[in-house]
Amino acid sequence: ASVRSFYSRGSAYSVAGRSSAVFIEQKTPHTSGFSGGVAFAGRGAWRRSEINLVKGSAKAQKGMIEMEFMEAIKGRRSVRKFKPDPIPKEDLEEIIQAGLCAPSAQNLQPWYFVALTKKEDLSYLFSELGTTAFSHRKELEARFKNNPEVVQETMEFMSAMGGSQTIILGFLNKPDYSDELLPSCIESVAAAMENMCLAAYDKGIASCWVEAVVRAGNALGSHFATGHGKLIGAIVLGYADMEPRPIKQKGARYVIR
């Protein structure tokens, strides 16, 4: 939930260090969005006295969290080759639910996700992507002039998404968001997709965020999401059948003022 008011006295609400985690124990919700100097948007609010923060090893908090949050952020990598093992439906639903918890512009929650798990649906997706392969290769060759192996690896991956048995397509929920709202709506869908990637990693499930599917967006939208908005991207899920290469960050592209 988004917090729009902050309690600044003491360290009761400070974030724990790298080796520990902070947990919020939910008590009886109240209808007011603001109480005791702390605000929670969404389903309700909790009085300051009813927020119980527990410090300690994440792994020691059984049933609350399975890994450190920063571990998930830093450890997740894009994987492009998967084992044929299917993802349990319960895990898939929890991954999607994690996406639905993402922040969104004006709380519009402007997303619509379609999880493809059936062979006929995946075959249709691959077929449509095949129609865009030529133009995609040309763009990759221009981008990676000195790395032809990257072009080949990407094209092989796109032909069948690395053998993935589960692909989530992320659409805008409506086709007619205003020009003013559209950028924020796209950002909101992207935030939800990132949540899904992190939730998958937490479960030992690999992922790859794929933007290239938008090339076949019209056909995929008509087939899988009639009446909804444009396709924003896809998340390819599965159990890794490769060791992802480390990613070198391109410098510190930020400033603190």
PDB file of C-alpha atoms in Angstrom:
ATOM      1  CA  ALA A   1       0.000   0.000   0.000  1.00  0.00           C
ATOM      2  CA  SER A   2       1.160   3.522  -0.705  1.00  0.00           C
ATOM      3  CA  VAL A   3       2.017   5.578   2.367  1.00  0.00           C
ATOM      4  CA  ARG A   4       1.301   9.298   2.161  1.00  0.00           C
ATOM      5  CA  SER A   5       2.001  10.279   5.764  1.00  0.00           C
ATOM      6  CA  PHE A   6       5.050   9.345   7.791  1.00  0.00           C
ATOM      7  CA  TYR A   7       5.862   8.978  11.477  1.00  0.00           C
ATOM      8  CA  SER A   8       9.329  10.371  12.099  1.00  0.00           C
ATOM      9  CA  ARG A   9       9.988  10.035  15.855  1.00  0.00           C
ATOM     10  CA  GLY A  10      12.469   7.432  17.015  1.00  0.00           C
ATOM     11  CA  SER A  11      13.487   4.360  15.077  1.00  0.00           C
ATOM     12  CA  ALA A  12      10.388   2.260  15.541  1.00  0.00           C
ATOM     13  CA  TYR A  13       9.715   2.329  11.806  1.00  0.00           C
ATOM     14  CA  SER A  14      13.283   2.188  10.556  1.00  0.00           C
ATOM     15  CA  VAL A  15      14.159  -0.472   8.029  1.00  0.00           C
ATOM     16  CA  ALA A  16      16.298  -3.293   9.349  1.00  0.00           C
ATOM     17  CA  GLY A  17      19.801  -3.933   8.086  1.00  0.00           C
ATOM     18  CA  ARG A  18      20.864  -6.193   5.267  1.00  0.00           C
ATOM     19  CA  SER A  19      20.872  -9.347   7.354  1.00  0.00           C
ATOM     20  CA  SER A  20      17.404  -8.905   8.775  1.00  0.00           C
ATOM     21  CA  ALA A  21      13.893  -8.143   7.652  1.00  0.00           C
ATOM     22  CA  VAL A  22      11.012  -6.049   8.889  1.00  0.00           C
ATOM     23  CA  PHE A  23       7.515  -7.469   9.050  1.00  0.00           C
ATOM     24  CA  ILE A  24       4.191  -5.722   9.581  1.00  0.00           C
ATOM     25  CA  GLU A  25       1.662  -7.762  11.498  1.00  0.00           C
ATOM     26  CA  GLN A  26      -1.832  -6.860  10.311  1.00  0.00           C
ATOM     27  CA  LYS A  27      -4.356  -6.159  13.012  1.00  0.00           C
ATOM     28  CA  THR A  28      -8.015  -5.169  12.803  1.00  0.00           C
ATOM     29  CA  PRO A  29      -8.460  -2.811   9.844  1.00  0.00           C
ATOM     30  CA  HIS A  30     -10.183   0.529  10.215  1.00  0.00           C
ATOM     31  CA  THR A  31     -12.198   2.314   7.582  1.00  0.00           C
ATOM     32  CA  SER A  32     -10.256   5.541   7.818  1.00  0.00           C
ATOM     33  CA  GLY A  33      -7.321   5.956   5.443  1.00  0.00           C
ATOM     34  CA  PHE A  34      -5.342   7.919   8.040  1.00  0.00           C
ATOM     35  CA  SER A  35      -4.803   7.101  11.686  1.00  0.00           C
ATOM     36  CA  GLY A  36      -2.229   8.082  14.247  1.00  0.00           C
ATOM     37  CA  GLY A  37       0.072   9.795  11.747  1.00  0.00           C
ATOM     38  CA  VAL A  38       0.367   6.732   9.486  1.00  0.00           C
ATOM     39  CA  ALA A  39      -1.649   6.331   6.299  1.00  0.00           C
ATOM     40  CA  PHE A  40      -2.265   3.169   4.319  1.00  0.00           C
ATOM     41  CA  ALA A  41      -4.042   3.361   0.991  1.00  0.00           C
ATOM     42  CA  GLY A  42      -6.131   0.486  -0.274  1.00  0.00           C
ATOM     43  CA  ARG A  43      -8.027  -1.957   1.905  1.00  0.00           C
ATOM     44  CA  GLY A  44      -7.781  -0.059   5.162  1.00  0.00           C
ATOM     45  CA  ALA A  45      -5.538   1.491   7.780  1.00  0.00           C
ATOM     46  CA  TRP A  46      -4.003   0.411  11.062  1.00  0.00           C
ATOM     47  CA  ARG A  47      -3.444   2.590  14.103  1.00  0.00           C
ATOM     48  CA  ARG A  48       0.181   3.274  14.933  1.00  0.00           C
ATOM     49  CA  SER A  49      -0.123   1.305  18.152  1.00  0.00           C
ATOM     50  CA  GLU A  50      -1.391  -1.700  16.214  1.00  0.00           C
ATOM     51  CA  ILE A  51       1.585  -1.951  13.874  1.00  0.00           C
ATOM     52  CA  ASN A  52       3.961  -4.575  15.133  1.00  0.00           C
ATOM     53  CA  LEU A  53       7.365  -4.584  13.457  1.00  0.00           C
ATOM     54  CA  VAL A  54       9.456  -7.647  14.029  1.00  0.00           C
ATOM     55  CA  LYS A  55      13.181  -7.637  13.334  1.00  0.00           C
ATOM     56  CA  GLY A  56      15.088 -10.824  12.721  1.00  0.00           C
ATOM     57  CA  SER A  57      16.435 -13.231  10.185  1.00  0.00           C
ATOM     58  CA  ALA A  58      14.064 -13.532   7.245  1.00  0.00           C
ATOM     59  CA  LYS A  59      14.459 -17.302   7.156  1.00  0.00           C
ATOM     60  CA  ALA A  60      13.605 -17.487  10.844  1.00  0.00           C
ATOM     61  CA  GLN A  61      10.211 -15.891  10.253  1.00  0.00           C
ATOM     62  CA  LYS A  62       8.477 -19.053   9.111  1.00  0.00           C
ATOM     63  CA  GLY A  63       5.533 -18.515   6.795  1.00  0.00           C
ATOM     64  CA  MET A  64       6.160 -14.777   6.479  1.00  0.00           C
ATOM     65  CA  ILE A  65       8.907 -14.452   3.911  1.00  0.00           C
ATOM     66  CA  GLU A  66      11.273 -16.884   2.203  1.00  0.00           C
ATOM     67  CA  MET A  67      14.167 -14.666   1.263  1.00  0.00           C
ATOM     68  CA  GLU A  68      15.555 -11.216   1.719  1.00  0.00           C
ATOM     69  CA  PHE A  69      13.951  -8.630  -0.519  1.00  0.00           C
ATOM     70  CA  MET A  70      17.287  -7.252  -1.701  1.00  0.00           C
ATOM     71  CA  GLU A  71      18.445 -10.800  -2.423  1.00  0.00           C
ATOM     72  CA  ALA A  72      15.560 -11.201  -4.841  1.00  0.00           C
ATOM     73  CA  ILE A  73      16.228  -7.866  -6.533  1.00  0.00           C
ATOM     74  CA  LYS A  74      19.958  -8.469  -6.968  1.00  0.00           C
ATOM     75  CA  GLY A  75      19.737 -12.181  -7.695  1.00  0.00           C
ATOM     76  CA  ARG A  76      17.051 -12.220 -10.380  1.00  0.00           C
ATOM     77  CA  ARG A  77      18.380 -12.654 -13.907  1.00  0.00           C
ATOM     78  CA  SER A  78      16.725 -13.142 -17.261  1.00  0.00           C
ATOM     79  CA  VAL A  79      16.727 -16.807 -18.298  1.00  0.00           C
ATOM     80  CA  ARG A  80      16.165 -17.901 -21.893  1.00  0.00           C
ATOM     81  CA  LYS A  81      16.197 -21.691 -21.659  1.00  0.00           C
ATOM     82  CA  PHE A  82      13.737 -23.677 -19.577  1.00  0.00           C
ATOM     83  CA  LYS A  83      13.080 -27.231 -18.484  1.00  0.00           C
ATOM     84  CA  PRO A  84       9.804 -28.811 -19.676  1.00  0.00           C
ATOM     85  CA  ASP A  85       8.425 -29.043 -16.132  1.00  0.00           C
ATOM     86  CA  PRO A  86       5.104 -27.161 -15.764  1.00  0.00           C
ATOM     87  CA  ILE A  87       4.617 -24.510 -13.096  1.00  0.00           C
ATOM     88  CA  PRO A  88       2.052 -25.557 -10.456  1.00  0.00           C
ATOM     89  CA  LYS A  89      -1.182 -23.602 -10.811  1.00  0.00           C
ATOM     90  CA  GLU A  90      -1.000 -22.449  -7.197  1.00  0.00           C
ATOM     91  CA  ASP A  91       2.438 -20.920  -7.761  1.00  0.00           C
ATOM     92  CA  LEU A  92       1.289 -19.256 -10.969  1.00  0.00           C
ATOM     93  CA  GLU A  93      -1.714 -17.710  -9.233  1.00  0.00           C
ATOM     94  CA  GLU A  94       0.487 -16.368  -6.435  1.00  0.00           C
ATOM     95  CA  ILE A  95       2.885 -14.868  -8.973  1.00  0.00           C
ATOM     96  CA  ILE A  96       0.009 -13.108 -10.720  1.00  0.00           C
ATOM     97  CA  GLN A  97      -1.421 -11.936  -7.413  1.00  0.00           C
ATOM     98  CA  ALA A  98       1.947 -10.370  -6.606  1.00  0.00           C
ATOM     99  CA  GLY A  99       1.607  -8.371  -9.795  1.00  0.00           C
ATOM    100  CA  LEU A 100      -1.837  -7.162  -8.821  1.00  0.00           C
ATOM    101  CA  CYS A 101      -0.358  -5.711  -5.618  1.00  0.00           C
ATOM    102  CA  ALA A 102       1.750  -3.228  -7.592  1.00  0.00           C
ATOM    103  CA  PRO A 103       1.204   0.530  -7.273  1.00  0.00           C
ATOM    104  CA  SER A 104      -0.751   2.122 -10.089  1.00  0.00           C
ATOM    105  CA  ALA A 105      -1.530   5.635 -11.268  1.00  0.00           C
ATOM    106  CA  GLN A 106      -4.604   7.007  -9.475  1.00  0.00           C
ATOM    107  CA  ASN A 107      -5.254   3.434  -8.333  1.00  0.00           C
ATOM    108  CA  LEU A 108      -6.607   2.653 -11.801  1.00  0.00           C
ATOM    109  CA  GLN A 109      -5.029  -0.812 -11.750  1.00  0.00           C
ATOM    110  CA  PRO A 110      -5.028  -0.549 -15.553  1.00  0.00           C
ATOM    111  CA  TRP A 111      -3.777  -4.036 -16.292  1.00  0.00           C
ATOM    112  CA  TYR A 112      -5.163  -7.202 -17.829  1.00  0.00           C
ATOM    113  CA  PHE A 113      -3.004 -10.329 -17.786  1.00  0.00           C
ATOM    114  CA  VAL A 114      -3.430 -13.522 -19.762  1.00  0.00           C
ATOM    115  CA  ALA A 115      -1.400 -16.544 -18.644  1.00  0.00           C
ATOM    116  CA  LEU A 116      -0.844 -18.946 -21.538  1.00  0.00           C
ATOM    117  CA  THR A 117      -0.286 -22.568 -20.505  1.00  0.00           C
ATOM    118  CA  LYS A 118      -2.096 -24.560 -23.194  1.00  0.00           C
ATOM    119  CA  LYS A 119      -0.082 -25.912 -26.111  1.00  0.00           C
ATOM    120  CA  GLU A 120      -2.502 -24.514 -28.699  1.00  0.00           C
ATOM    121  CA  ASP A 121      -2.269 -21.014 -27.210  1.00  0.00           C
ATOM    122  CA  LEU A 122       1.518 -21.125 -27.064  1.00  0.00           C
ATOM    123  CA  SER A 123       1.656 -22.393 -30.640  1.00  0.00           C
ATOM    124  CA  TYR A 124      -0.480 -19.467 -31.773  1.00  0.00           C
ATOM    125  CA  LEU A 125       1.839 -17.048 -29.985  1.00  0.00           C
ATOM    126  CA  PHE A 126       4.949 -18.542 -31.589  1.00  0.00           C
ATOM    127  CA  SER A 127       3.296 -18.507 -35.002  1.00  0.00           C
ATOM    128  CA  GLU A 128       2.471 -14.808 -34.761  1.00  0.00           C
ATOM    129  CA  LEU A 129       5.939 -13.957 -33.522  1.00  0.00           C
ATOM    130  CA  GLY A 130       7.356 -15.810 -36.518  1.00  0.00           C
ATOM    131  CA  THR A 131       5.718 -13.279 -38.826  1.00  0.00           C
ATOM    132  CA  THR A 132       7.784 -10.491 -37.246  1.00  0.00           C
ATOM    133  CA  ALA A 133      11.097 -12.366 -37.118  1.00  0.00           C
ATOM    134  CA  PHE A 134      12.666 -10.776 -40.210  1.00  0.00           C
ATOM    135  CA  SER A 135      12.239  -7.156 -39.081  1.00  0.00           C
ATOM    136  CA  HIS A 136      13.273  -8.101 -35.560  1.00  0.00           C
ATOM    137  CA  ARG A 137      16.514  -9.676 -36.779  1.00  0.00           C
ATOM    138  CA  LYS A 138      17.375  -6.572 -38.809  1.00  0.00           C
ATOM    139  CA  GLU A 139      16.992  -4.345 -35.777  1.00  0.00           C
ATOM    140  CA  LEU A 140      19.092  -6.682 -33.631  1.00  0.00           C
ATOM    141  CA  GLU A 141      21.852  -6.811 -36.246  1.00  0.00           C
ATOM    142  CA  ALA A 142      21.991  -3.022 -36.233  1.00  0.00           C
ATOM    143  CA  ARG A 143      22.060  -2.921 -32.433  1.00  0.00           C
ATOM    144  CA  PHE A 144      24.658  -5.698 -31.954  1.00  0.00           C
ATOM    145  CA  LYS A 145      26.970  -5.214 -34.929  1.00  0.00           C
ATOM    146  CA  ASN A 146      29.949  -6.602 -33.035  1.00  0.00           C
ATOM    147  CA  ASN A 147      28.057  -9.390 -31.266  1.00  0.00           C
ATOM    148  CA  PRO A 148      26.384 -11.609 -33.871  1.00  0.00           C
ATOM    149  CA  GLU A 149      26.090 -14.375 -31.266  1.00  0.00           C
ATOM    150  CA  VAL A 150      23.640 -12.209 -29.334  1.00  0.00           C
ATOM    151  CA  VAL A 151      21.465 -11.879 -32.427  1.00  0.00           C
ATOM    152  CA  GLN A 152      21.460 -15.615 -33.013  1.00  0.00           C
ATOM    153  CA  GLU A 153      20.758 -16.417 -29.370  1.00  0.00           C
ATOM    154  CA  THR A 154      17.859 -13.962 -29.263  1.00  0.00           C
ATOM    155  CA  MET A 155      16.262 -15.255 -32.452  1.00  0.00           C
ATOM    156  CA  GLU A 156      16.513 -18.852 -31.246  1.00  0.00           C
ATOM    157  CA  PHE A 157      14.890 -17.862 -27.975  1.00  0.00           C
ATOM    158  CA  MET A 158      12.043 -15.985 -29.664  1.00  0.00           C
ATOM    159  CA  SER A 159      11.175 -18.940 -31.887  1.00  0.00           C
ATOM    160  CA  ALA A 160       9.815 -20.937 -28.934  1.00  0.00           C
ATOM    161  CA  MET A 161      10.566 -18.784 -25.858  1.00  0.00           C
ATOM    162  CA  GLY A 162      13.255 -21.170 -24.678  1.00  0.00           C
ATOM    163  CA  GLY A 163      10.816 -24.043 -24.238  1.00  0.00           C
ATOM    164  CA  SER A 164       8.723 -22.205 -21.644  1.00  0.00           C
ATOM    165  CA  GLN A 165       5.365 -23.764 -20.799  1.00  0.00           C
ATOM    166  CA  THR A 166       3.972 -20.589 -19.221  1.00  0.00           C
ATOM    167  CA  ILE A 167       3.921 -17.093 -20.707  1.00  0.00           C
ATOM    168  CA  ILE A 168       2.040 -14.161 -19.199  1.00  0.00           C
ATOM    169  CA  LEU A 169       0.893 -11.441 -21.595  1.00  0.00           C
ATOM    170  CA  GLY A 170       0.404  -8.016 -20.068  1.00  0.00           C
ATOM    171  CA  PHE A 171      -2.217  -5.751 -21.645  1.00  0.00           C
ATOM    172  CA  LEU A 172      -3.756  -2.438 -20.737  1.00  0.00           C
ATOM    173  CA  ASN A 173      -7.174  -3.153 -19.303  1.00  0.00           C
ATOM    174  CA  LYS A 174      -8.979  -0.641 -21.527  1.00  0.00           C
ATOM    175  CA  PRO A 175      -8.317   0.500 -25.097  1.00  0.00           C
ATOM    176  CA  ASP A 176      -9.300   4.123 -24.537  1.00  0.00           C
ATOM    177  CA  TYR A 177      -7.190   5.660 -21.785  1.00  0.00           C
ATOM    178  CA  SER A 178      -6.679   9.374 -22.409  1.00  0.00           C
ATOM    179  CA  ASP A 179      -3.399  10.695 -23.792  1.00  0.00           C
ATOM    180  CA  GLU A 180      -2.705  12.220 -20.383  1.00  0.00           C
ATOM    181  CA  LEU A 181      -3.204   8.927 -18.531  1.00  0.00           C
ATOM    182  CA  LEU A 182      -1.653   6.548 -21.049  1.00  0.00           C
ATOM    183  CA  PRO A 183       2.013   6.907 -19.981  1.00  0.00           C
ATOM    184  CA  SER A 184       1.103   6.340 -16.328  1.00  0.00           C
ATOM    185  CA  CYS A 185      -1.018   3.327 -17.244  1.00  0.00           C
ATOM    186  CA  ILE A 186       1.858   1.749 -19.154  1.00  0.00           C
ATOM    187  CA  GLU A 187       4.161   2.363 -16.185  1.00  0.00           C
ATOM    188  CA  SER A 188       1.608   0.736 -13.886  1.00  0.00           C
ATOM    189  CA  VAL A 189       1.476  -2.442 -15.991  1.00  0.00           C
ATOM    190  CA  ALA A 190       5.284  -2.505 -16.028  1.00  0.00           C
ATOM    191  CA  ALA A 191       5.367  -2.214 -12.221  1.00  0.00           C
ATOM    192  CA  ALA A 192       3.017  -5.194 -11.951  1.00  0.00           C
ATOM    193  CA  MET A 193       5.193  -7.229 -14.303  1.00  0.00           C
ATOM    194  CA  GLU A 194       8.300  -6.521 -12.234  1.00  0.00           C
ATOM    195  CA  ASN A 195       6.460  -7.723  -9.128  1.00  0.00           C
ATOM    196  CA  MET A 196       5.718 -10.978 -10.947  1.00  0.00           C
ATOM    197  CA  CYS A 197       9.370 -11.485 -11.907  1.00  0.00           C
ATOM    198  CA  LEU A 198      10.466 -11.028  -8.295  1.00  0.00           C
ATOM    199  CA  ALA A 199       7.702 -13.274  -6.941  1.00  0.00           C
ATOM    200  CA  ALA A 200       8.699 -15.973  -9.422  1.00  0.00           C
ATOM    201  CA  TYR A 201      12.346 -15.756  -8.360  1.00  0.00           C
ATOM    202  CA  ASP A 202      11.285 -16.096  -4.733  1.00  0.00           C
ATOM    203  CA  LYS A 203       9.703 -19.447  -5.681  1.00  0.00           C
ATOM    204  CA  GLY A 204      12.722 -20.701  -7.604  1.00  0.00           C
ATOM    205  CA  ILE A 205      11.036 -19.985 -10.931  1.00  0.00           C
ATOM    206  CA  ALA A 206      13.051 -18.206 -13.609  1.00  0.00           C
ATOM    207  CA  SER A 207      11.703 -15.467 -15.837  1.00  0.00           C
ATOM    208  CA  CYS A 208      12.455 -13.313 -18.834  1.00  0.00           C
ATOM    209  CA  TRP A 209      10.748  -9.998 -19.534  1.00  0.00           C
ATOM    210  CA  VAL A 210      10.048  -9.835 -23.280  1.00  0.00           C
ATOM    211  CA  GLU A 211       9.103  -6.644 -25.090  1.00  0.00           C
ATOM    212  CA  ALA A 212       9.363  -8.034 -28.616  1.00  0.00           C
ATOM    213  CA  VAL A 213       5.882  -9.570 -28.385  1.00  0.00           C
ATOM    214  CA  VAL A 214       4.382  -6.124 -28.981  1.00  0.00           C
ATOM    215  CA  ARG A 215       5.349  -6.519 -32.645  1.00  0.00           C
ATOM    216  CA  ALA A 216       2.482  -8.976 -32.889  1.00  0.00           C
ATOM    217  CA  GLY A 217       0.352  -6.996 -30.443  1.00  0.00           C
ATOM    218  CA  ASN A 218      -2.682  -6.492 -32.678  1.00  0.00           C
ATOM    219  CA  ALA A 219      -3.041 -10.175 -33.517  1.00  0.00           C
ATOM    220  CA  LEU A 220      -2.371 -11.312 -29.952  1.00  0.00           C
ATOM    221  CA  GLY A 221      -4.755  -8.741 -28.529  1.00  0.00           C
ATOM    222  CA  SER A 222      -7.557  -9.765 -30.888  1.00  0.00           C
ATOM    223  CA  HIS A 223      -7.025 -13.420 -30.056  1.00  0.00           C
ATOM    224  CA  PHE A 224      -6.409 -13.330 -26.300  1.00  0.00           C
ATOM    225  CA  ALA A 225      -7.730 -10.018 -24.984  1.00  0.00           C
ATOM    226  CA  THR A 226     -10.667  -8.840 -27.046  1.00  0.00           C
ATOM    227  CA  GLY A 227     -12.062  -5.559 -25.754  1.00  0.00           C
ATOM    228  CA  HIS A 228      -8.940  -4.714 -23.777  1.00  0.00           C
ATOM    229  CA  GLY A 229      -6.057  -2.363 -24.553  1.00  0.00           C
ATOM    230  CA  LYS A 230      -2.662  -2.648 -26.219  1.00  0.00           C
ATOM    231  CA  LEU A 231      -0.104  -5.300 -25.377  1.00  0.00           C
ATOM    232  CA  ILE A 232       2.686  -3.935 -23.167  1.00  0.00           C
ATOM    233  CA  GLY A 233       4.939  -6.968 -22.863  1.00  0.00           C
ATOM    234  CA  ALA A 234       5.251 -10.561 -21.716  1.00  0.00           C
ATOM    235  CA  ILE A 235       6.877 -12.515 -18.915  1.00  0.00           C
ATOM    236  CA  VAL A 236       8.259 -15.915 -19.848  1.00  0.00           C
ATOM    237  CA  LEU A 237       8.310 -18.303 -16.877  1.00  0.00           C
ATOM    238  CA  GLY A 238       9.795 -21.708 -16.146  1.00  0.00           C
ATOM    239  CA  TYR A 239      12.474 -23.679 -14.336  1.00  0.00           C
ATOM    240  CA  ALA A 240      15.904 -22.637 -15.558  1.00  0.00           C
ATOM    241  CA  ASP A 241      17.849 -24.999 -17.783  1.00  0.00           C
ATOM    242  CA  MET A 242      20.849 -22.687 -18.031  1.00  0.00           C
ATOM    243  CA  GLU A 243      23.082 -20.589 -15.824  1.00  0.00           C
ATOM    244  CA  PRO A 244      22.257 -16.932 -16.491  1.00  0.00           C
ATOM    245  CA  ARG A 245      25.251 -14.749 -17.209  1.00  0.00           C
ATOM    246  CA  PRO A 246      26.077 -11.957 -14.773  1.00  0.00           C
ATOM    247  CA  ILE A 247      25.007  -8.505 -15.862  1.00  0.00           C
ATOM    248  CA  LYS A 248      27.494  -5.657 -15.669  1.00  0.00           C
ATOM    249  CA  GLN A 249      25.833  -2.414 -14.706  1.00  0.00           C
ATOM    250  CA  LYS A 250      26.506   0.487 -17.060  1.00  0.00           C
ATOM    251  CA  GLY A 251      27.793   2.939 -14.523  1.00  0.00           C
ATOM    252  CA  ALA A 252      25.985   4.755 -11.742  1.00  0.00           C
ATOM    253  CA  ARG A 253      23.179   6.369 -13.684  1.00  0.00           C
ATOM    254  CA  TYR A 254      21.752   8.333 -10.794  1.00  0.00           C
ATOM    255  CA  VAL A 255      22.512  11.251  -8.534  1.00  0.00           C
ATOM    256  CA  ILE A 256      21.530  12.007  -4.949  1.00  0.00           C
ATOM    257  CA  ARG A 257      21.100  15.729  -4.237  1.00  0.00           C
TER     258      ARG A 257
END
